[in-house]
Tab-separated table of C-alpha atoms in Angstrom:
chain	number	residue	atom	x	y	z
A	11	MET	CA	110.343	229.196	165.212
A	12	LYS	CA	108.181	231.570	163.967
A	13	PRO	CA	106.200	233.636	166.797
A	14	GLN	CA	102.881	232.090	167.909
A	15	SER	CA	100.794	234.686	166.216
A	16	ASP	CA	101.866	233.506	162.835
A	17	LYS	CA	100.261	230.182	163.281
A	18	PRO	CA	96.564	231.125	163.319
A	19	ARG	CA	97.621	233.078	160.094
A	20	LYS	CA	98.947	229.934	158.141
A	21	PHE	CA	95.838	228.306	159.333
A	22	ARG	CA	93.214	230.682	158.327
A	23	LYS	CA	95.072	231.327	154.634
A	24	LEU	CA	94.809	227.486	153.888
A	25	TYR	CA	91.238	227.309	155.651
A	26	LEU	CA	90.492	229.994	153.493
A	27	ILE	CA	91.475	227.927	150.360
A	28	ILE	CA	90.229	224.471	150.966
A	29	LEU	CA	86.595	226.529	151.120
A	30	ILE	CA	87.457	228.448	147.840
A	31	VAL	CA	88.557	224.901	146.164
A	32	ILE	CA	85.485	223.351	147.455
A	33	ALA	CA	82.977	226.465	146.025
A	34	ALA	CA	84.821	226.196	142.951
A	35	VAL	CA	84.320	222.074	142.744
A	36	SER	CA	80.294	222.689	143.261
A	37	THR	CA	80.225	225.741	141.065
A	38	LEU	CA	81.555	223.215	137.924
A	39	LEU	CA	79.254	220.571	139.241
A	40	ALA	CA	76.329	222.548	139.177
A	41	VAL	CA	76.841	223.789	136.088
A	42	SER	CA	77.760	220.390	134.272
A	43	LEU	CA	74.551	219.389	135.780
A	44	TYR	CA	72.851	221.568	134.176
A	45	PHE	CA	74.394	221.318	130.583
A	46	ALA	CA	73.548	217.597	131.384
A	47	PHE	CA	70.342	217.401	132.153
A	48	GLY	CA	68.837	220.716	131.646
A	49	ARG	CA	68.962	220.602	127.765
A	50	GLY	CA	67.003	217.660	127.000
A	51	GLN	CA	69.598	215.579	126.132
A	52	THR	CA	68.396	212.268	126.451
A	53	PRO	CA	70.349	209.903	128.954
A	54	THR	CA	71.861	207.819	126.412
A	55	SER	CA	73.253	210.700	124.482
A	56	ILE	CA	74.896	211.715	127.951
A	57	ALA	CA	76.134	208.314	128.371
A	58	HIS	CA	78.188	208.717	125.341
A	59	SER	CA	79.229	212.084	125.754
A	60	GLU	CA	82.921	213.433	127.734
A	61	MET	CA	80.325	214.991	130.187
A	62	LEU	CA	79.237	212.251	132.342
A	63	TYR	CA	83.249	212.129	133.469
A	64	VAL	CA	83.591	215.373	134.423
A	65	ILE	CA	80.377	215.105	136.679
A	66	LEU	CA	81.741	211.441	138.031
A	67	ALA	CA	85.316	213.262	138.494
A	68	LEU	CA	83.351	215.702	140.863
A	69	LEU	CA	81.254	214.118	142.413
A	70	ILE	CA	84.404	211.851	143.760
A	71	VAL	CA	86.598	215.336	144.375
A	72	LEU	CA	83.954	216.962	146.231
A	73	PRO	CA	83.162	214.536	149.093
A	74	VAL	CA	87.087	213.909	149.724
A	75	LEU	CA	87.554	217.800	149.832
A	76	LEU	CA	84.649	217.747	152.407
A	77	VAL	CA	86.428	214.508	154.435
A	78	ILE	CA	89.402	216.464	154.475
A	79	LEU	CA	88.259	219.599	156.136
A	80	ILE	CA	86.170	217.577	158.534
A	81	VAL	CA	89.444	215.510	159.935
A	82	ALA	CA	91.336	218.389	160.179
A	83	ILE	CA	88.790	220.701	162.590
A	84	LEU	CA	88.037	217.155	164.257
A	85	THR	CA	91.849	216.541	164.566
A	86	GLY	CA	92.151	220.556	166.093
A	87	ARG	CA	89.782	220.149	168.455
A	88	LYS	CA	91.078	216.841	170.037
A	89	LYS	CA	94.332	218.870	170.495
A	90	GLY	CA	92.710	221.465	172.348
A	91	GLU	CA	93.626	223.831	169.361
A	92	SER	CA	90.750	226.562	168.583
A	93	THR	CA	88.232	225.549	165.507
A	94	GLU	CA	89.843	228.556	163.801
A	95	GLY	CA	93.152	226.745	163.197
A	96	VAL	CA	93.668	223.067	161.833
A	97	SER	CA	97.772	222.828	163.067
A	98	ASP	CA	97.444	219.059	162.102
A	99	MET	CA	97.001	219.749	158.413
A	100	VAL	CA	99.766	222.650	159.083
A	101	VAL	CA	102.189	219.581	160.490
A	102	LYS	CA	101.358	217.345	157.092
A	103	ILE	CA	101.987	220.182	154.553
A	104	ASP	CA	105.269	220.477	156.155
A	105	GLY	CA	106.165	216.455	156.400
A	106	ALA	CA	105.319	216.545	153.048
A	107	THR	CA	107.911	219.086	152.208
A	108	GLY	CA	110.662	217.463	154.389
A	109	GLU	CA	110.566	220.387	157.072
A	110	THR	CA	110.121	218.885	161.188
A	111	PRO	CA	107.347	220.308	162.834
A	112	GLU	CA	108.119	222.365	165.531
A	113	PRO	CA	106.789	221.747	169.010
A	114	GLN	CA	103.513	223.041	170.017
A	115	GLU	CA	104.278	225.677	172.948
A	116	GLU	CA	101.640	226.810	175.643
A	117	GLN	CA	101.105	230.854	174.690
A	118	GLN	CA	101.910	233.031	177.277
A	119	PRO	CA	99.962	236.090	177.944
A	120	GLN	CA	100.995	239.897	177.499
A	121	GLY	CA	103.082	240.556	180.644
A	122	SER	CA	102.924	238.601	184.093
A	123	ARG	CA	99.999	236.377	184.986
A	124	PHE	CA	100.513	238.388	188.182
A	125	ASP	CA	98.926	241.640	187.866
A	126	GLY	CA	98.727	242.803	191.117
A	127	LEU	CA	102.158	240.874	192.332
A	128	THR	CA	103.697	242.814	189.746
A	129	LYS	CA	102.706	246.102	190.636
A	130	ILE	CA	103.860	245.277	194.219
A	131	ASP	CA	107.835	244.395	192.457
A	132	GLU	CA	107.462	247.522	190.942
A	133	GLN	CA	106.753	249.483	194.284
A	134	LYS	CA	109.020	247.503	196.474
A	135	ASP	CA	111.270	250.549	197.560
A	136	SER	CA	107.988	251.937	199.171
A	137	TYR	CA	107.578	249.425	201.778
A	138	LYS	CA	110.783	249.958	203.304
A	139	ARG	CA	110.730	252.081	206.787
A	140	ASN	CA	113.172	253.848	208.596
A	141	ASP	CA	111.426	255.570	211.255
A	142	TYR	CA	110.891	252.458	213.718
A	143	LYS	CA	110.900	253.077	217.058
A	144	ASP	CA	113.783	251.167	218.559
A	145	ASP	CA	113.693	252.407	221.834
A	146	ILE	CA	110.258	250.572	223.088
A	147	THR	CA	109.531	248.344	225.056
A	148	LEU	CA	106.688	245.561	226.045
A	149	LYS	CA	105.346	246.911	228.775
A	150	ARG	CA	105.564	250.291	226.691
A	151	LEU	CA	103.763	248.756	223.565
A	152	CYS	CA	100.991	247.649	225.730
A	153	GLU	CA	100.327	250.582	227.149
A	154	THR	CA	100.448	252.616	223.860
A	155	PHE	CA	98.030	250.308	222.473
A	156	ARG	CA	95.422	250.537	224.982
A	157	ASN	CA	95.728	254.470	224.933
A	158	PHE	CA	95.692	254.538	221.650
A	159	SER	CA	92.734	252.615	221.100
A	160	ALA	CA	90.319	253.937	223.784
A	161	ASN	CA	91.439	257.950	222.403
A	162	LYS	CA	91.446	257.221	218.637
A	163	LEU	CA	88.932	254.412	218.263
A	164	ARG	CA	87.332	254.486	220.961
A	165	LEU	CA	87.927	251.049	221.657
A	166	TYR	CA	87.987	249.890	225.415
A	167	TYR	CA	90.306	246.693	226.855
A	168	ASP	CA	91.268	245.894	229.921
A	169	ILE	CA	95.234	246.073	230.253
A	170	SER	CA	95.604	242.026	231.145
A	171	ASP	CA	93.613	241.562	227.669
A	172	ILE	CA	95.981	243.502	225.962
A	173	ARG	CA	99.130	241.359	227.551
A	174	ARG	CA	97.508	237.949	226.634
A	175	PHE	CA	97.521	239.294	223.355
A	176	ILE	CA	101.357	240.968	222.776
A	177	ALA	CA	102.326	237.965	224.734
A	178	GLY	CA	100.022	235.444	222.662
A	179	MET	CA	101.611	237.046	219.773
A	180	ALA	CA	105.234	236.165	220.699
A	181	VAL	CA	104.355	232.058	221.100
A	182	SER	CA	102.472	231.852	217.805
A	183	HIS	CA	102.170	233.498	214.496
A	184	ILE	CA	98.153	231.879	215.087
A	185	LEU	CA	96.632	234.058	217.798
A	186	ILE	CA	92.184	232.517	218.145
A	187	LEU	CA	89.747	235.138	219.748
A	188	GLN	CA	86.720	233.568	221.092
A	189	GLY	CA	83.892	234.731	223.289
A	190	MET	CA	80.412	236.351	222.823
A	191	SER	CA	79.590	238.422	219.691
A	192	GLY	CA	80.190	242.086	220.499
A	193	THR	CA	83.269	241.976	222.766
A	194	GLY	CA	85.634	243.305	220.428
A	195	LYS	CA	87.380	240.667	218.932
A	196	THR	CA	87.878	241.621	215.348
A	197	SER	CA	88.362	245.037	216.740
A	198	LEU	CA	91.187	244.369	218.476
A	199	ALA	CA	93.114	242.537	215.567
A	200	TYR	CA	91.726	245.657	213.751
A	201	ALA	CA	93.251	248.390	216.120
A	202	PHE	CA	96.793	247.160	216.566
A	203	GLY	CA	97.065	247.178	212.750
A	204	GLU	CA	95.602	250.821	212.652
A	205	PHE	CA	98.500	251.469	215.989
A	206	LEU	CA	100.994	250.345	213.769
A	207	ASP	CA	100.121	252.433	210.981
A	208	ASN	CA	99.662	249.383	208.813
A	209	THR	CA	96.223	248.524	208.151
A	210	SER	CA	95.292	244.733	208.819
A	211	THR	CA	93.576	242.497	206.466
A	212	VAL	CA	90.283	240.895	206.823
A	213	ILE	CA	89.279	238.195	205.738
A	214	PRO	CA	85.816	236.370	205.819
A	215	VAL	CA	85.680	233.140	205.650
A	216	GLN	CA	83.269	231.716	203.914
A	217	PRO	CA	81.413	227.993	204.948
A	218	MET	CA	82.724	226.812	201.519
A	219	TRP	CA	85.660	226.953	202.221
A	220	LYS	CA	88.348	223.861	202.063
A	221	GLU	CA	91.288	224.129	200.634
A	222	ARG	CA	94.586	226.856	200.393
A	223	THR	CA	93.157	228.316	197.109
A	224	ASP	CA	90.087	230.099	198.795
A	225	LEU	CA	92.690	231.959	200.441
A	226	ILE	CA	95.448	232.584	197.896
A	227	GLY	CA	93.730	232.981	194.832
A	228	TYR	CA	93.403	230.000	191.951
A	229	TYR	CA	95.091	229.984	188.455
A	230	ASN	CA	92.689	230.372	185.528
A	231	GLU	CA	93.270	228.343	182.557
A	232	PHE	CA	90.360	230.578	179.922
A	233	THR	CA	92.225	233.839	180.862
A	234	LYS	CA	95.812	232.916	181.662
A	235	ARG	CA	96.124	234.952	184.621
A	236	PHE	CA	96.219	234.237	188.290
A	237	ASN	CA	93.124	235.327	190.380
A	238	GLU	CA	95.050	236.827	193.205
A	239	THR	CA	93.691	237.448	196.762
A	240	ASP	CA	93.823	240.193	199.036
A	241	LEU	CA	95.534	237.704	201.328
A	242	LEU	CA	98.427	236.797	198.716
A	243	LYS	CA	99.515	240.186	197.582
A	244	LYS	CA	99.669	241.337	201.685
A	245	MET	CA	102.062	238.097	201.868
A	246	TYR	CA	104.032	239.436	198.795
A	247	GLU	CA	104.125	242.805	200.130
A	248	ALA	CA	105.216	241.362	203.532
A	249	ASN	CA	108.401	239.901	202.542
A	250	TYR	CA	109.595	243.251	201.143
A	251	SER	CA	108.773	245.399	204.608
A	252	ASN	CA	110.043	244.629	208.010
A	253	ASP	CA	106.940	246.238	209.432
A	254	ILE	CA	104.208	243.330	211.595
A	255	TYR	CA	101.355	242.292	209.362
A	256	ILE	CA	97.818	241.344	210.612
A	257	THR	CA	95.777	239.147	209.059
A	258	VAL	CA	92.311	239.125	210.982
A	259	LEU	CA	90.616	235.843	209.338
A	260	ASP	CA	86.933	236.334	210.631
A	261	GLU	CA	84.527	234.020	211.869
A	262	MET	CA	87.414	231.735	211.066
A	263	ASN	CA	85.184	228.625	212.070
A	264	ILE	CA	82.251	228.956	210.094
A	265	ALA	CA	84.067	226.623	207.570
A	266	ARG	CA	86.898	224.224	208.804
A	267	VAL	CA	89.985	225.885	209.503
A	268	GLU	CA	92.048	222.248	209.405
A	269	TYR	CA	91.202	221.748	206.042
A	270	TYR	CA	91.578	225.654	204.103
A	271	PHE	CA	94.249	226.443	206.639
A	272	ALA	CA	96.460	223.234	206.716
A	273	GLU	CA	99.203	224.244	204.653
A	274	PHE	CA	99.733	227.415	206.716
A	275	LEU	CA	99.638	225.331	209.911
A	276	SER	CA	102.211	222.799	208.844
A	277	LEU	CA	104.680	225.445	207.341
A	278	LEU	CA	104.189	227.687	210.726
A	279	GLU	CA	105.554	224.594	212.635
A	280	LEU	CA	108.682	224.796	210.463
A	281	PRO	CA	111.414	226.206	213.044
A	282	ASP	CA	113.440	227.396	209.756
A	283	ALA	CA	111.078	230.892	208.515
A	284	ASP	CA	113.187	230.664	205.275
A	285	LYS	CA	111.638	226.920	204.260
A	286	ARG	CA	108.182	228.289	204.718
A	287	ASN	CA	107.401	228.275	201.188
A	288	LEU	CA	103.441	227.902	200.361
A	289	SER	CA	103.071	226.501	196.765
A	290	VAL	CA	101.115	229.320	194.418
A	291	VAL	CA	101.616	227.537	191.147
A	292	SER	CA	102.970	224.302	189.895
A	293	ASP	CA	104.957	225.632	187.353
A	294	GLU	CA	107.532	228.659	186.427
A	295	TRP	CA	106.793	231.287	183.532
A	296	GLU	CA	109.867	233.502	182.886
A	297	ASN	CA	108.133	236.657	183.312
A	298	ASP	CA	106.473	235.846	187.113
A	299	PRO	CA	107.472	237.771	190.363
A	300	GLU	CA	110.803	238.130	191.519
A	301	GLN	CA	109.739	236.519	194.894
A	302	LEU	CA	107.726	233.815	192.934
A	303	ASN	CA	110.711	231.143	193.433
A	304	ASN	CA	109.576	227.579	191.249
A	305	GLY	CA	105.497	228.616	191.603
A	306	HIS	CA	105.796	229.089	195.890
A	307	ILE	CA	106.079	232.353	198.074
A	308	LYS	CA	107.389	232.602	201.098
A	309	LEU	CA	105.214	232.604	204.141
A	310	PRO	CA	106.023	236.234	205.455
A	311	GLU	CA	108.185	235.853	209.297
A	312	ASN	CA	106.139	239.645	209.787
A	313	MET	CA	102.624	237.811	209.502
A	314	TRP	CA	99.942	237.142	212.366
A	315	PHE	CA	97.461	235.501	211.719
A	316	ILE	CA	94.104	236.043	213.896
A	317	GLY	CA	91.405	234.175	213.801
A	318	THR	CA	88.081	235.105	215.394
A	319	ALA	CA	85.560	232.224	216.830
A	320	ASN	CA	81.962	231.914	217.688
A	321	ASN	CA	80.835	229.001	219.369
A	322	ASP	CA	77.169	228.144	218.423
A	323	ASP	CA	75.191	226.408	215.948
A	324	SER	CA	76.261	227.605	212.641
A	325	THR	CA	80.042	227.351	213.753
A	326	PHE	CA	82.293	224.021	213.507
A	327	ALA	CA	84.460	222.895	216.702
A	328	ILE	CA	88.054	224.004	216.256
A	329	SER	CA	90.280	220.917	216.105
A	330	ASP	CA	92.886	219.958	218.346
A	331	LYS	CA	95.471	220.222	215.914
A	332	VAL	CA	94.579	224.087	215.532
A	333	TYR	CA	94.132	224.553	219.259
A	334	ASP	CA	97.696	223.012	220.061
A	335	ARG	CA	99.971	225.446	217.595
A	336	ALA	CA	97.532	228.578	218.195
A	337	MET	CA	97.240	230.541	221.049
A	338	ILE	CA	93.696	230.963	222.579
A	339	MET	CA	92.407	234.313	223.880
A	340	ASP	CA	88.759	234.816	225.505
A	341	LEU	CA	86.897	237.742	225.449
A	342	ASP	CA	83.756	237.655	227.372
A	343	LYS	CA	83.257	241.090	228.697
A	344	LYS	CA	83.376	244.804	227.479
A	345	ALA	CA	86.154	247.250	229.346
A	346	GLU	CA	85.165	250.170	231.168
A	347	PRO	CA	85.257	253.232	228.811
A	348	PHE	CA	88.228	255.445	230.348
A	349	SER	CA	90.234	258.464	229.589
A	350	ALA	CA	93.267	258.069	227.568
A	351	PRO	CA	95.954	260.461	226.529
A	352	ARG	CA	96.229	261.175	222.719
A	353	ILE	CA	98.895	258.638	221.075
A	354	LYS	CA	100.720	258.910	217.925
A	355	ARG	CA	100.801	255.558	215.736
A	356	THR	CA	104.146	253.713	216.609
A	357	HIS	CA	105.999	251.650	213.309
A	358	ILE	CA	107.233	248.612	215.131
A	359	ASN	CA	110.401	246.404	213.130
A	360	TYR	CA	109.186	243.022	213.781
A	361	LYS	CA	112.400	241.754	214.118
A	362	ARG	CA	112.897	244.664	217.008
A	363	PHE	CA	109.803	242.657	218.568
A	364	ASN	CA	111.384	239.479	218.379
A	365	GLU	CA	114.697	240.493	219.812
A	366	LEU	CA	111.902	242.057	222.811
A	367	VAL	CA	110.716	238.425	223.202
A	368	GLU	CA	114.319	236.667	223.744
A	369	GLU	CA	115.182	239.478	226.327
A	370	ALA	CA	111.897	238.428	228.054
A	371	GLN	CA	112.835	235.014	228.237
A	372	LYS	CA	116.309	235.757	229.694
A	373	GLU	CA	115.050	238.226	232.110
A	374	TYR	CA	111.983	236.252	233.335
A	375	THR	CA	112.467	233.003	233.380
A	376	VAL	CA	109.847	231.108	234.812
A	377	THR	CA	110.834	230.811	238.450
A	378	ALA	CA	111.687	227.669	240.178
A	379	ARG	CA	109.074	227.232	242.255
A	380	ASN	CA	106.886	227.676	239.523
A	381	ARG	CA	108.744	224.842	237.740
A	382	GLN	CA	108.269	222.521	240.966
A	383	ARG	CA	104.184	223.106	240.821
A	384	LEU	CA	104.538	222.618	236.947
A	385	GLN	CA	106.150	218.825	237.574
A	386	LYS	CA	103.970	218.177	240.190
A	387	LEU	CA	100.743	219.151	238.112
A	388	ASP	CA	102.054	217.190	235.087
A	389	GLU	CA	102.247	213.778	237.699
A	390	TYR	CA	98.931	214.356	238.869
A	391	MET	CA	97.001	214.898	235.400
A	392	ILE	CA	99.143	211.982	234.439
A	393	GLU	CA	97.504	209.557	237.233
A	394	ASN	CA	94.153	211.109	237.160
A	395	PHE	CA	93.920	211.967	233.656
A	396	HIS	CA	96.342	210.317	231.771
A	397	ILE	CA	97.113	213.578	230.266
A	398	THR	CA	100.275	215.498	229.953
A	399	PHE	CA	101.444	218.823	228.717
A	400	GLY	CA	104.016	217.420	225.629
A	401	ASN	CA	107.314	219.109	224.829
A	402	ARG	CA	104.917	221.802	222.785
A	403	ILE	CA	102.807	222.987	225.350
A	404	MET	CA	105.685	223.147	227.594
A	405	LYS	CA	107.934	225.230	225.097
A	406	GLN	CA	104.851	227.616	225.274
A	407	ILE	CA	104.623	228.212	228.812
A	408	ASN	CA	107.980	229.092	228.688
A	409	THR	CA	107.605	231.850	225.844
A	410	TYR	CA	103.735	233.090	227.166
A	411	ILE	CA	105.040	233.877	231.160
A	412	PRO	CA	108.385	235.868	230.707
A	413	VAL	CA	106.588	237.783	227.810
A	414	TYR	CA	103.726	238.370	229.862
A	415	VAL	CA	105.602	239.771	232.879
A	416	SER	CA	107.936	241.901	230.767
A	417	CYS	CA	104.682	243.327	229.454
A	418	GLY	CA	103.949	244.196	233.159
A	419	GLY	CA	101.451	241.099	234.080
A	420	ASP	CA	101.984	238.774	237.318
A	421	GLU	CA	103.865	235.051	236.710
A	422	LEU	CA	100.994	232.877	238.312
A	423	GLU	CA	98.453	235.014	236.054
A	424	ALA	CA	100.534	234.480	233.177
A	425	LEU	CA	100.701	230.892	234.312
A	426	ASP	CA	97.128	230.618	235.165
A	427	ASP	CA	95.796	231.762	231.353
A	428	ILE	CA	98.073	229.340	229.403
A	429	LEU	CA	97.006	226.538	231.631
A	430	ALA	CA	93.860	227.089	231.473
A	431	LYS	CA	93.641	227.780	227.257
A	432	LYS	CA	96.256	224.480	226.876
A	433	VAL	CA	95.919	221.874	229.445
A	434	MET	CA	92.542	222.281	230.974
A	435	ARG	CA	90.446	222.581	227.993
A	436	LYS	CA	91.690	219.360	227.242
A	437	LEU	CA	89.636	217.907	230.534
A	438	SER	CA	86.768	218.274	228.177
A	439	MET	CA	87.516	215.272	225.760
A	440	GLN	CA	87.268	213.055	229.138
A	441	ASN	CA	84.117	211.219	230.646
A	442	PRO	CA	81.398	213.702	231.951
A	443	VAL	CA	80.394	211.514	234.420
A	444	TYR	CA	84.771	210.876	235.800
A	445	ILE	CA	85.073	214.891	235.308
A	446	ARG	CA	81.798	215.322	237.660
A	447	ASN	CA	83.488	213.268	240.626
A	448	SER	CA	87.324	214.136	239.742
A	449	ALA	CA	86.438	217.921	239.715
A	450	GLU	CA	86.245	219.026	243.537
A	451	PRO	CA	89.301	216.516	244.241
A	452	PHE	CA	91.340	218.478	241.597
A	453	CYS	CA	90.128	222.080	242.749
A	454	ARG	CA	91.374	221.407	245.997
A	455	TYR	CA	94.711	219.717	245.067
A	456	MET	CA	95.128	223.210	242.713
A	457	ASP	CA	94.658	225.432	245.768
A	458	GLU	CA	97.263	223.083	247.890
A	459	LEU	CA	99.781	223.438	245.088
A	460	PHE	CA	99.479	227.012	244.075
A	461	GLY	CA	97.259	228.670	247.069
A	462	GLU	CA	93.194	229.732	247.400
A	463	GLU	CA	93.536	232.790	246.166
A	464	ASN	CA	95.564	232.233	242.624
A	465	MET	CA	94.633	229.844	239.456
A	466	PRO	CA	91.070	231.326	239.647
A	467	LEU	CA	90.666	230.212	235.440
A	468	CYS	CA	91.709	227.044	235.911
A	469	LYS	CA	89.330	226.222	238.510
A	470	ALA	CA	86.642	227.935	236.912
A	471	PHE	CA	86.968	225.912	234.115
A	472	VAL	CA	87.112	222.730	235.743
A	473	ARG	CA	83.797	223.653	237.528
A	474	ARG	CA	82.299	224.638	234.360
A	475	LEU	CA	82.734	221.592	233.445
A	476	GLU	CA	81.397	219.425	236.441
A	477	LYS	CA	78.262	221.470	235.785
A	478	ASN	CA	77.710	220.998	232.881
A	479	ALA	CA	78.416	217.421	232.887
């Protein structure tokens, strides 16, 4: 097969020949008309002369040539070829000589269509570390991160918020930080990336986003290049590394999360991380990046997505589908400044983090007493509100509480927090009048079950619903 670049040259040569022939015929016709009518000859003498046959022949040939040229150009356009090339004419000429025309193939650009991902392939060894701090504990992680944020970044957080953040990461790769503006939602996720010495990727969500291409980019048919986003490049880089990667979806509910993030939500539900393959392009080229498999990229196991959410008139309500799969964290107030020691950045292997989570689940499993309380609460919720915990919520509870305790927190504090976010929230979908009448009896039942001094978040949530009903 001839190179793709020879075909345009072949056409231009043929195109030039046709134009020259048309010009020659037109010139001959003009000269013939001049000699026939411009020298005083009579119509009778012209009719009996050979000049008439020449003029008629030229008048027939010229339109035929023009028709051939127009048909060739229109045929080339119909097949998506440039008007500078008329491949159909070449095919016809080849057919006339008995040669079988070769099928047209899409011309691939020089180099890869993924410029950014190809550069990452070239630098893949630079993303591997050997200085991870493997002796760190979850409690030490929370304390050092809090002190680093205060000393280095002048960002202050309560230790309970840091514990919720780390325990939330243990439960899900999707966290939603919600609360009033200015309480440090985006700063918390950014600070954690700085602490890990792996800067967080902040993605400002746009109101018109509707599909995954808004997050990862798209293939441009005109340039024959893929428009890569920062997120796509970070995901690709993360697959070469054992670092923890943080991606911040800033103001995530300014567009509908279940639209643009739908494929991510589904893939993150798969228990086997090796099967979380995100579609990038619909085909595969020989010079595609190394980690692109049949147009798919593996969703990194070491990447966490942290969305910040505001609840006002300019945003969309986050759907149950998103809330059920994510861990929720409320930041409603700023912490008081405090003096903190100087802390260096800490490199943590994501595999080591997963090991710490597993160790916490074995060491700080939910106590039998609290399991009985959960069972009784579930029965009460089913009987009075037709709400049940469900397998997903129970799995999240059995991960969240041990990790929170391992971070230095109290078991009932953790239980109060996750029940308020995962179970009490479902009461907001009940009939407001019924909630108003049932709120106080429910709070009394919580006092009997857990003690009056416990479960303040759950009771505050229910009373807030009662007040707004």
